[in-house]
CSV table of C-alpha atoms in Angstrom, one decimal:
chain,number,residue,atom,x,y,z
E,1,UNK,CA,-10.1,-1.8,25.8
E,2,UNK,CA,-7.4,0.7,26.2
E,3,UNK,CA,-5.8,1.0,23.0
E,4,UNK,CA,-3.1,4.0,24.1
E,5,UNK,CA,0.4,1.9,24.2
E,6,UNK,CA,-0.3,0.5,20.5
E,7,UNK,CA,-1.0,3.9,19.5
E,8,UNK,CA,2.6,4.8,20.8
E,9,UNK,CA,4.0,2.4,19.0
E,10,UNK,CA,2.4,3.5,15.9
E,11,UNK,CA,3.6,7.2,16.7
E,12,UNK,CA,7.3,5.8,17.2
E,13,UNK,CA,6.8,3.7,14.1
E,14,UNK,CA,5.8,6.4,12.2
E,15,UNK,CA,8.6,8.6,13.4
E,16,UNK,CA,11.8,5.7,12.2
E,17,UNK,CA,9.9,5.8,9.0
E,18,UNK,CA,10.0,9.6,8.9
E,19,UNK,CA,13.7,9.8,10.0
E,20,UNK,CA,13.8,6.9,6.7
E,21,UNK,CA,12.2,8.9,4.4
E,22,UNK,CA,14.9,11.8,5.3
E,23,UNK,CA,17.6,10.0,5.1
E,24,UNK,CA,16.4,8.8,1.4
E,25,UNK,CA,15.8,12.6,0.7
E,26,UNK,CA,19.4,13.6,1.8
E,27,UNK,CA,20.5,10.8,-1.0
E,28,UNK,CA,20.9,6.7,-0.2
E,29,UNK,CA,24.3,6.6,-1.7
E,30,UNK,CA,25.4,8.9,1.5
E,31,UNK,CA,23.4,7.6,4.3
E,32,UNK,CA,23.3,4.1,3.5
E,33,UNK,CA,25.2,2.5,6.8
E,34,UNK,CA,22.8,4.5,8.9
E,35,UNK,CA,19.7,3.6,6.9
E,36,UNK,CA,20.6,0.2,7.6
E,37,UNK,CA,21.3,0.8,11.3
E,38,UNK,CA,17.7,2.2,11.2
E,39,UNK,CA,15.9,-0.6,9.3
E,40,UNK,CA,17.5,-2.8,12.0
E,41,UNK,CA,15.6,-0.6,14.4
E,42,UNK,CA,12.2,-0.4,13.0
E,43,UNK,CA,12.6,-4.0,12.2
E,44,UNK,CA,12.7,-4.5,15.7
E,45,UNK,CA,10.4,-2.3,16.7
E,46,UNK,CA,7.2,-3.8,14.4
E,47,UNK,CA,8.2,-6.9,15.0
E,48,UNK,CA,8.4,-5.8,19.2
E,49,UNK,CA,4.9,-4.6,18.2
E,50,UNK,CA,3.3,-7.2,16.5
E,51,UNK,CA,4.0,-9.9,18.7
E,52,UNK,CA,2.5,-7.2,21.5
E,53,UNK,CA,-0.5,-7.3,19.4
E,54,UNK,CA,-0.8,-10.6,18.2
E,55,UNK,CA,-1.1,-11.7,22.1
E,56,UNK,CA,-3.1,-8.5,23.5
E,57,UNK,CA,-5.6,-8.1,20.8
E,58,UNK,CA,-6.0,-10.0,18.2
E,59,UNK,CA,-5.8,-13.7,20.0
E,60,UNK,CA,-8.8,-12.4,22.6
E,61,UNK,CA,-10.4,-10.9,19.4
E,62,UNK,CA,-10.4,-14.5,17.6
E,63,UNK,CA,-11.4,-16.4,20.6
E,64,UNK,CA,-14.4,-13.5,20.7
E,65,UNK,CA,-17.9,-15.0,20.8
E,66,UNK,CA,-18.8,-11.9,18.8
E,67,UNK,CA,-18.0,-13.6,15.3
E,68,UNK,CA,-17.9,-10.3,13.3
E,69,UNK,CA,-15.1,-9.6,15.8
E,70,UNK,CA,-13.5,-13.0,15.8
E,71,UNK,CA,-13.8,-12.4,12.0
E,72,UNK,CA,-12.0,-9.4,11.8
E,73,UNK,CA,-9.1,-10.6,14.2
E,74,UNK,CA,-8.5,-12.9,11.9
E,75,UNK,CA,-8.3,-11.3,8.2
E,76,UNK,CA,-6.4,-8.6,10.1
E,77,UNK,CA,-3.1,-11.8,11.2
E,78,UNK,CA,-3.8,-12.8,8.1
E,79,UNK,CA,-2.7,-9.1,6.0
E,80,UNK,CA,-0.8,-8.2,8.4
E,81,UNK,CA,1.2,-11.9,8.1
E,82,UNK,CA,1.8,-10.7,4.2
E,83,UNK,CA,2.6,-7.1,5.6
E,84,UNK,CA,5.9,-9.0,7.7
E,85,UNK,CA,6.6,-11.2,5.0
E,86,UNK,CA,6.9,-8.2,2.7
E,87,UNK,CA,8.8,-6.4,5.2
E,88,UNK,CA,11.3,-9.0,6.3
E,89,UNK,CA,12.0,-9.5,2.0
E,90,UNK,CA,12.8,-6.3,1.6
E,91,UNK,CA,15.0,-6.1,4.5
E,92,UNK,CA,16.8,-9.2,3.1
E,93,UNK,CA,17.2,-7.8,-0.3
E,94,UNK,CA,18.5,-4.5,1.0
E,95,UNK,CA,20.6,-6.1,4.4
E,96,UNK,CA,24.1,-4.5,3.7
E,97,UNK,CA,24.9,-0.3,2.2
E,98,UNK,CA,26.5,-2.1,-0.5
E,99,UNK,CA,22.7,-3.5,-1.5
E,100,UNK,CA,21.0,0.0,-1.2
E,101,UNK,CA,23.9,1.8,-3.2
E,102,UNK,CA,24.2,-0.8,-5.8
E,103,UNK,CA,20.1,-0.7,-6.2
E,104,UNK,CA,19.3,2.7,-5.2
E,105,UNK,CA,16.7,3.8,-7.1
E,106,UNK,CA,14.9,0.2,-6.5
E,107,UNK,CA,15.7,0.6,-2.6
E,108,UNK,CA,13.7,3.6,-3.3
E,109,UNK,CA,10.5,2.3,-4.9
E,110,UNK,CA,10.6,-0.7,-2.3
E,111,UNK,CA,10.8,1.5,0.4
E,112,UNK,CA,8.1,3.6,-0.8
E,113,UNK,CA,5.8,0.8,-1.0
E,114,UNK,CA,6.5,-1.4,1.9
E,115,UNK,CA,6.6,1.8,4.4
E,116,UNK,CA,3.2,2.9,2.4
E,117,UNK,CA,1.4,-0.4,3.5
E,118,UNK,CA,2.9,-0.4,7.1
E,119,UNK,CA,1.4,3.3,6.8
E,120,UNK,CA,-1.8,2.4,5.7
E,121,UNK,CA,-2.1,-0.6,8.3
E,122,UNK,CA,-1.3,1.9,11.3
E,123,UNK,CA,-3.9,3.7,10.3
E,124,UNK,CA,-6.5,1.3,9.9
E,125,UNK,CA,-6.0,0.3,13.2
E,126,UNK,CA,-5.9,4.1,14.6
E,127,UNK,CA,-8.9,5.2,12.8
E,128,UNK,CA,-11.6,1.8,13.0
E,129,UNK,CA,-10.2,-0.9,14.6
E,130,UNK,CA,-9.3,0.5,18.1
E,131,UNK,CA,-12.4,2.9,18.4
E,132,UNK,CA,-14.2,-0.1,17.7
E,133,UNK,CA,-12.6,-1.7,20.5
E,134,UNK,CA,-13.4,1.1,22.8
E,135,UNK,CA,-17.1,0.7,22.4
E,136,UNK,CA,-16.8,-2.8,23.5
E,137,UNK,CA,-15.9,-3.5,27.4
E,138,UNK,CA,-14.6,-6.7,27.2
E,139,UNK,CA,-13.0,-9.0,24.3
């Protein structure tokens, strides 16, 4: 299975959340209109992503007569459901510059933890899920 336009998605994932993380360092009381502007865009972009996913991979993966695989497709929706749910809080708690200045140092810590499991979820999927993939030839 050819695994190359979800890896791009990662890599422009990863990028917004670099350009985040800047934008944090430069100081959230400053930036805050264009840091939402760019939640709004990697909002879109997972979400883009994950509905990409959820019909390209894991839905073949589930219906998989391997059942390791079928099992695997499955916890995966399942963390990565709590991963969006996370996600889509935090972008409701922090929806408006007023939000992110009036809570900066929790905008912050939420950042750093929600972007840390989006992180860490990319590269699950970089490092063992998609060369796993690649050994198979069909789902």
């Amino acid at each position: 299975m050819n695994t190359e336009h979800f890896r791009q998605d990662h890599r422009e994932i990863h990028d917004l959340v670099q350009q985040l993380r800047q934008m944090i360092k430069l100081g959230v009381e400053d930036h805050a209109p264009n840091i939402i502007v760019l939640l709004v865009r990697i909002g879109e972009k997972v979400s883009q992503h994950l509905q990409e996913e959820d019909q390209q991979l894991y839905l073949p993966m589930a219906m998989s007569k391997d059942k390791n695989l079928a099992d695997i497709a499955i916890d995966v929706q399942i963390r990565m459901g709590e991963i969006r749910e996370a996600f889509e809080e935090f972008c409701e708690v922090y929806s408006t510059p007023a939000d992110i200045i009036n809570n900066s140092d929790g905008f912050r810590q939420d950042a750093s933890a929600v972007f840390k499991v989006l992180h860490d979820r990319m590269r699950f999927e970089n490092n063992e899920l998609f060369p796993l993939l690649a050994t198979l030839v069909k789902i």
